Amino acid sequence: MREYRSHLRFRLFTTVAVIMLLAIASNALTAQMGGAPAAGPLPSPDATANVSVAGGSINIKYNSPQMRGRKIMGELVPYGKVWRTGANPATSIITTVPLKFGTLLVPAGTHTLYTLPSADTWQLIINNQTGQWGLTYDQSKDLGRTPMMAKPMAAPQEGMSLSFENTTAKSTELHMRWETTDRYIVITAP
């Protein structure tokens, strides 16, 4: 009887070990294929940006990637390709009132932010697909695109950030900063 119990414990232990190894391998493979990992901490921390403007609010939820010694603009964030504007899950934006993002009228609701960077100009993309992993982009779901403006930065910034600045009752600026890049768009009441 004692041998039988030892044998059962050994089988239970090996079964649990195999399941754990399969879960670890599955997460690694999923991440390599551009999908969302099943569990565990993400390498880029959660971040938010919030503002009250034009009688409503804007809430952005994103993950903030870090430079970690890498060249960012033109390499990690390639020029001429749509970028998820953050890391991990797609960057979401919720507006409680309709607003103009540059030249683009954005209705109240939940949307996803992307950008199309180049060495000289950037476009902000508002997309109506929501809840996807950041590498999933469907251009047919674009609400629209609008040009972004640039400001010089005095020093490099390690972590990517989204922030609202120069806010008044009827307008604000949404800034995207990382490395030595500061791109922004003016948001106003329609």
PDB file of C-alpha atoms in Angstrom:
ATOM      1  CA  MET A   1       0.000   0.000   0.000  1.00  0.00           C
ATOM      2  CA  ARG A   2       2.843   2.360   0.870  1.00  0.00           C
ATOM      3  CA  GLU A   3       4.469   1.742  -2.525  1.00  0.00           C
ATOM      4  CA  TYR A   4       1.141   2.424  -4.261  1.00  0.00           C
ATOM      5  CA  ARG A   5       0.791   5.809  -2.477  1.00  0.00           C
ATOM      6  CA  SER A   6       4.388   6.738  -3.336  1.00  0.00           C
ATOM      7  CA  HIS A   7       3.709   5.820  -6.938  1.00  0.00           C
ATOM      8  CA  LEU A   8       0.555   8.005  -6.970  1.00  0.00           C
ATOM      9  CA  ARG A   9       2.435  10.960  -5.454  1.00  0.00           C
ATOM     10  CA  PHE A  10       5.183  10.597  -8.037  1.00  0.00           C
ATOM     11  CA  ARG A  11       2.636  10.501 -10.893  1.00  0.00           C
ATOM     12  CA  LEU A  12       0.815  13.542  -9.494  1.00  0.00           C
ATOM     13  CA  PHE A  13       4.100  15.443  -9.147  1.00  0.00           C
ATOM     14  CA  THR A  14       5.201  14.623 -12.715  1.00  0.00           C
ATOM     15  CA  THR A  15       1.779  15.521 -14.125  1.00  0.00           C
ATOM     16  CA  VAL A  16       1.823  18.922 -12.402  1.00  0.00           C
ATOM     17  CA  ALA A  17       5.411  19.545 -13.575  1.00  0.00           C
ATOM     18  CA  VAL A  18       4.507  18.714 -17.190  1.00  0.00           C
ATOM     19  CA  ILE A  19       1.458  21.016 -17.080  1.00  0.00           C
ATOM     20  CA  MET A  20       3.562  23.881 -15.709  1.00  0.00           C
ATOM     21  CA  LEU A  21       6.237  23.404 -18.383  1.00  0.00           C
ATOM     22  CA  LEU A  22       3.590  23.362 -21.117  1.00  0.00           C
ATOM     23  CA  ALA A  23       2.062  26.597 -19.773  1.00  0.00           C
ATOM     24  CA  ILE A  24       5.453  28.329 -19.733  1.00  0.00           C
ATOM     25  CA  ALA A  25       6.253  27.160 -23.267  1.00  0.00           C
ATOM     26  CA  SER A  26       2.817  28.238 -24.482  1.00  0.00           C
ATOM     27  CA  ASN A  27       3.258  31.780 -23.078  1.00  0.00           C
ATOM     28  CA  ALA A  28       6.685  32.105 -24.684  1.00  0.00           C
ATOM     29  CA  LEU A  29       5.422  30.878 -28.064  1.00  0.00           C
ATOM     30  CA  THR A  30       2.362  33.133 -27.948  1.00  0.00           C
ATOM     31  CA  ALA A  31       4.520  36.183 -27.163  1.00  0.00           C
ATOM     32  CA  GLN A  32       6.910  35.345 -30.032  1.00  0.00           C
ATOM     33  CA  MET A  33       3.982  35.133 -32.433  1.00  0.00           C
ATOM     34  CA  GLY A  34       2.764  38.620 -31.438  1.00  0.00           C
ATOM     35  CA  GLY A  35      -0.133  37.485 -29.307  1.00  0.00           C
ATOM     36  CA  ALA A  36      -1.039  38.276 -25.752  1.00  0.00           C
ATOM     37  CA  PRO A  37       0.623  36.176 -23.064  1.00  0.00           C
ATOM     38  CA  ALA A  38      -1.767  34.082 -21.012  1.00  0.00           C
ATOM     39  CA  ALA A  39      -0.609  35.331 -17.601  1.00  0.00           C
ATOM     40  CA  GLY A  40       2.165  37.054 -15.705  1.00  0.00           C
ATOM     41  CA  PRO A  41       3.497  40.595 -15.444  1.00  0.00           C
ATOM     42  CA  LEU A  42       4.012  42.590 -18.636  1.00  0.00           C
ATOM     43  CA  PRO A  43       7.437  44.172 -19.241  1.00  0.00           C
ATOM     44  CA  SER A  44       5.986  47.650 -19.896  1.00  0.00           C
ATOM     45  CA  PRO A  45       4.068  49.123 -16.938  1.00  0.00           C
ATOM     46  CA  ASP A  46       0.412  50.176 -17.071  1.00  0.00           C
ATOM     47  CA  ALA A  47      -0.149  53.911 -17.391  1.00  0.00           C
ATOM     48  CA  THR A  48      -3.053  56.330 -17.779  1.00  0.00           C
ATOM     49  CA  ALA A  49      -3.666  59.885 -18.914  1.00  0.00           C
ATOM     50  CA  ASN A  50      -6.865  61.722 -17.976  1.00  0.00           C
ATOM     51  CA  VAL A  51      -8.249  65.200 -18.549  1.00  0.00           C
ATOM     52  CA  SER A  52     -11.512  67.117 -18.238  1.00  0.00           C
ATOM     53  CA  VAL A  53     -12.190  69.319 -21.254  1.00  0.00           C
ATOM     54  CA  ALA A  54     -15.118  70.760 -23.243  1.00  0.00           C
ATOM     55  CA  GLY A  55     -17.699  69.599 -20.694  1.00  0.00           C
ATOM     56  CA  GLY A  56     -16.509  65.979 -20.724  1.00  0.00           C
ATOM     57  CA  SER A  57     -13.483  63.816 -20.059  1.00  0.00           C
ATOM     58  CA  ILE A  58     -10.845  61.858 -21.940  1.00  0.00           C
ATOM     59  CA  ASN A  59      -9.285  58.749 -20.416  1.00  0.00           C
ATOM     60  CA  ILE A  60      -6.367  56.918 -22.035  1.00  0.00           C
ATOM     61  CA  LYS A  61      -5.081  53.526 -20.894  1.00  0.00           C
ATOM     62  CA  TYR A  62      -1.744  52.313 -22.264  1.00  0.00           C
ATOM     63  CA  ASN A  63       1.437  50.471 -21.383  1.00  0.00           C
ATOM     64  CA  SER A  64       4.684  52.443 -21.238  1.00  0.00           C
ATOM     65  CA  PRO A  65       7.658  50.791 -22.993  1.00  0.00           C
ATOM     66  CA  GLN A  66      11.175  51.746 -21.873  1.00  0.00           C
ATOM     67  CA  MET A  67      14.266  52.569 -23.973  1.00  0.00           C
ATOM     68  CA  ARG A  68      16.586  50.154 -22.102  1.00  0.00           C
ATOM     69  CA  GLY A  69      19.554  51.244 -24.234  1.00  0.00           C
ATOM     70  CA  ARG A  70      17.759  50.708 -27.545  1.00  0.00           C
ATOM     71  CA  LYS A  71      17.403  53.117 -30.481  1.00  0.00           C
ATOM     72  CA  ILE A  72      13.677  53.855 -30.609  1.00  0.00           C
ATOM     73  CA  MET A  73      12.502  56.100 -33.434  1.00  0.00           C
ATOM     74  CA  GLY A  74      13.251  54.684 -36.860  1.00  0.00           C
ATOM     75  CA  GLU A  75      14.296  51.300 -35.431  1.00  0.00           C
ATOM     76  CA  LEU A  76      12.208  49.794 -32.599  1.00  0.00           C
ATOM     77  CA  VAL A  77       9.400  52.095 -33.790  1.00  0.00           C
ATOM     78  CA  PRO A  78       9.935  51.861 -37.568  1.00  0.00           C
ATOM     79  CA  TYR A  79       9.144  54.780 -39.827  1.00  0.00           C
ATOM     80  CA  GLY A  80       6.383  54.283 -42.374  1.00  0.00           C
ATOM     81  CA  LYS A  81       4.565  51.573 -40.377  1.00  0.00           C
ATOM     82  CA  VAL A  82       1.561  51.898 -38.068  1.00  0.00           C
ATOM     83  CA  TRP A  83       2.691  51.789 -34.418  1.00  0.00           C
ATOM     84  CA  ARG A  84       0.485  50.747 -31.508  1.00  0.00           C
ATOM     85  CA  THR A  85       1.605  53.858 -29.556  1.00  0.00           C
ATOM     86  CA  GLY A  86       2.586  51.974 -26.443  1.00  0.00           C
ATOM     87  CA  ALA A  87       3.171  48.328 -25.660  1.00  0.00           C
ATOM     88  CA  ASN A  88       1.228  45.154 -24.936  1.00  0.00           C
ATOM     89  CA  PRO A  89      -2.573  45.670 -25.321  1.00  0.00           C
ATOM     90  CA  ALA A  90      -3.673  48.330 -27.789  1.00  0.00           C
ATOM     91  CA  THR A  91      -3.875  51.856 -26.351  1.00  0.00           C
ATOM     92  CA  SER A  92      -7.497  52.714 -25.586  1.00  0.00           C
ATOM     93  CA  ILE A  93      -9.093  56.135 -25.422  1.00  0.00           C
ATOM     94  CA  ILE A  94     -12.532  56.909 -24.006  1.00  0.00           C
ATOM     95  CA  THR A  95     -14.192  60.248 -24.656  1.00  0.00           C
ATOM     96  CA  THR A  96     -17.448  61.175 -22.922  1.00  0.00           C
ATOM     97  CA  VAL A  97     -18.256  63.960 -25.415  1.00  0.00           C
ATOM     98  CA  PRO A  98     -17.554  64.475 -29.135  1.00  0.00           C
ATOM     99  CA  LEU A  99     -14.223  66.252 -29.687  1.00  0.00           C
ATOM    100  CA  LYS A 100     -12.007  67.418 -32.544  1.00  0.00           C
ATOM    101  CA  PHE A 101      -8.563  65.807 -32.555  1.00  0.00           C
ATOM    102  CA  GLY A 102      -6.726  68.177 -34.869  1.00  0.00           C
ATOM    103  CA  THR A 103      -8.925  68.077 -37.987  1.00  0.00           C
ATOM    104  CA  LEU A 104     -10.691  64.817 -37.083  1.00  0.00           C
ATOM    105  CA  LEU A 105     -14.129  64.793 -35.403  1.00  0.00           C
ATOM    106  CA  VAL A 106     -14.188  61.956 -32.846  1.00  0.00           C
ATOM    107  CA  PRO A 107     -17.563  60.895 -31.412  1.00  0.00           C
ATOM    108  CA  ALA A 108     -18.017  60.064 -27.743  1.00  0.00           C
ATOM    109  CA  GLY A 109     -17.125  56.450 -27.031  1.00  0.00           C
ATOM    110  CA  THR A 110     -14.235  54.009 -26.825  1.00  0.00           C
ATOM    111  CA  HIS A 111     -11.591  53.970 -29.534  1.00  0.00           C
ATOM    112  CA  THR A 112      -7.993  52.818 -30.055  1.00  0.00           C
ATOM    113  CA  LEU A 113      -4.990  55.095 -30.676  1.00  0.00           C
ATOM    114  CA  TYR A 114      -2.317  54.292 -33.225  1.00  0.00           C
ATOM    115  CA  THR A 115       0.287  56.500 -34.872  1.00  0.00           C
ATOM    116  CA  LEU A 116       2.027  56.445 -38.236  1.00  0.00           C
ATOM    117  CA  PRO A 117       5.499  57.908 -37.630  1.00  0.00           C
ATOM    118  CA  SER A 118       8.035  59.090 -40.181  1.00  0.00           C
ATOM    119  CA  ALA A 119      11.287  61.003 -39.793  1.00  0.00           C
ATOM    120  CA  ASP A 120       9.487  64.284 -40.580  1.00  0.00           C
ATOM    121  CA  THR A 121       5.731  63.916 -40.016  1.00  0.00           C
ATOM    122  CA  TRP A 122       3.428  61.834 -37.862  1.00  0.00           C
ATOM    123  CA  GLN A 123      -0.247  60.951 -38.198  1.00  0.00           C
ATOM    124  CA  LEU A 124      -2.516  60.186 -35.232  1.00  0.00           C
ATOM    125  CA  ILE A 125      -4.906  57.347 -36.071  1.00  0.00           C
ATOM    126  CA  ILE A 126      -8.220  56.870 -34.256  1.00  0.00           C
ATOM    127  CA  ASN A 127      -9.496  53.333 -34.813  1.00  0.00           C
ATOM    128  CA  ASN A 128     -12.894  51.914 -33.854  1.00  0.00           C
ATOM    129  CA  GLN A 129     -11.690  48.366 -33.138  1.00  0.00           C
ATOM    130  CA  THR A 130     -11.280  47.935 -29.377  1.00  0.00           C
ATOM    131  CA  GLY A 131     -10.014  45.343 -26.904  1.00  0.00           C
ATOM    132  CA  GLN A 132      -7.342  43.864 -29.169  1.00  0.00           C
ATOM    133  CA  TRP A 133      -3.694  43.112 -28.516  1.00  0.00           C
ATOM    134  CA  GLY A 134      -1.515  46.011 -29.683  1.00  0.00           C
ATOM    135  CA  LEU A 135      -0.110  44.282 -32.755  1.00  0.00           C
ATOM    136  CA  THR A 136      -3.601  43.723 -34.174  1.00  0.00           C
ATOM    137  CA  TYR A 137      -4.461  46.601 -36.501  1.00  0.00           C
ATOM    138  CA  ASP A 138      -7.344  46.681 -38.980  1.00  0.00           C
ATOM    139  CA  GLN A 139      -7.143  49.771 -41.199  1.00  0.00           C
ATOM    140  CA  SER A 140     -10.737  49.258 -42.371  1.00  0.00           C
ATOM    141  CA  LYS A 141     -11.818  50.168 -38.805  1.00  0.00           C
ATOM    142  CA  ASP A 142     -10.070  53.577 -38.861  1.00  0.00           C
ATOM    143  CA  LEU A 143     -12.298  56.486 -37.904  1.00  0.00           C
ATOM    144  CA  GLY A 144      -9.609  58.667 -39.462  1.00  0.00           C
ATOM    145  CA  ARG A 145      -6.125  60.147 -39.364  1.00  0.00           C
ATOM    146  CA  THR A 146      -4.874  63.629 -38.574  1.00  0.00           C
ATOM    147  CA  PRO A 147      -1.392  65.219 -38.652  1.00  0.00           C
ATOM    148  CA  MET A 148       0.557  65.679 -35.425  1.00  0.00           C
ATOM    149  CA  MET A 149       2.829  68.600 -34.547  1.00  0.00           C
ATOM    150  CA  ALA A 150       6.331  68.419 -33.059  1.00  0.00           C
ATOM    151  CA  LYS A 151       8.198  70.158 -30.242  1.00  0.00           C
ATOM    152  CA  PRO A 152      11.917  69.816 -29.472  1.00  0.00           C
ATOM    153  CA  MET A 153      12.993  67.955 -26.334  1.00  0.00           C
ATOM    154  CA  ALA A 154      15.981  69.074 -24.257  1.00  0.00           C
ATOM    155  CA  ALA A 155      16.890  65.561 -23.065  1.00  0.00           C
ATOM    156  CA  PRO A 156      15.922  61.967 -23.934  1.00  0.00           C
ATOM    157  CA  GLN A 157      12.999  60.381 -22.083  1.00  0.00           C
ATOM    158  CA  GLU A 158      13.466  56.744 -20.989  1.00  0.00           C
ATOM    159  CA  GLY A 159       9.809  55.725 -20.788  1.00  0.00           C
ATOM    160  CA  MET A 160       7.162  56.432 -23.414  1.00  0.00           C
ATOM    161  CA  SER A 161       4.409  58.684 -22.084  1.00  0.00           C
ATOM    162  CA  LEU A 162       1.060  60.122 -23.094  1.00  0.00           C
ATOM    163  CA  SER A 163       0.014  63.317 -21.324  1.00  0.00           C
ATOM    164  CA  PHE A 164      -2.462  66.177 -21.551  1.00  0.00           C
ATOM    165  CA  GLU A 165      -0.983  69.680 -21.346  1.00  0.00           C
ATOM    166  CA  ASN A 166      -1.964  73.338 -21.805  1.00  0.00           C
ATOM    167  CA  THR A 167      -5.566  72.489 -20.916  1.00  0.00           C
ATOM    168  CA  THR A 168      -8.255  75.170 -20.960  1.00  0.00           C
ATOM    169  CA  ALA A 169     -12.031  74.890 -20.626  1.00  0.00           C
ATOM    170  CA  LYS A 170     -12.364  74.119 -24.356  1.00  0.00           C
ATOM    171  CA  SER A 171      -9.035  72.631 -25.454  1.00  0.00           C
ATOM    172  CA  THR A 172      -6.033  70.517 -24.505  1.00  0.00           C
ATOM    173  CA  GLU A 173      -2.902  69.070 -26.101  1.00  0.00           C
ATOM    174  CA  LEU A 174      -2.256  65.320 -26.182  1.00  0.00           C
ATOM    175  CA  HIS A 175       1.525  64.710 -26.128  1.00  0.00           C
ATOM    176  CA  MET A 176       3.319  61.477 -27.003  1.00  0.00           C
ATOM    177  CA  ARG A 177       6.931  61.555 -25.768  1.00  0.00           C
ATOM    178  CA  TRP A 178       9.689  58.984 -26.018  1.00  0.00           C
ATOM    179  CA  GLU A 179      13.427  59.105 -26.620  1.00  0.00           C
ATOM    180  CA  THR A 180      13.859  62.640 -28.071  1.00  0.00           C
ATOM    181  CA  THR A 181      10.455  62.759 -29.787  1.00  0.00           C
ATOM    182  CA  ASP A 182       7.566  64.962 -28.655  1.00  0.00           C
ATOM    183  CA  ARG A 183       4.583  64.709 -31.008  1.00  0.00           C
ATOM    184  CA  TYR A 184       1.264  66.259 -30.070  1.00  0.00           C
ATOM    185  CA  ILE A 185      -2.209  67.118 -31.266  1.00  0.00           C
ATOM    186  CA  VAL A 186      -4.598  69.860 -30.168  1.00  0.00           C
ATOM    187  CA  ILE A 187      -7.998  68.593 -29.007  1.00  0.00           C
ATOM    188  CA  THR A 188     -10.915  71.056 -28.999  1.00  0.00           C
ATOM    189  CA  ALA A 189     -14.666  71.218 -28.597  1.00  0.00           C
ATOM    190  CA  PRO A 190     -16.293  70.765 -32.034  1.00  0.00           C
TER     191      PRO A 190
END
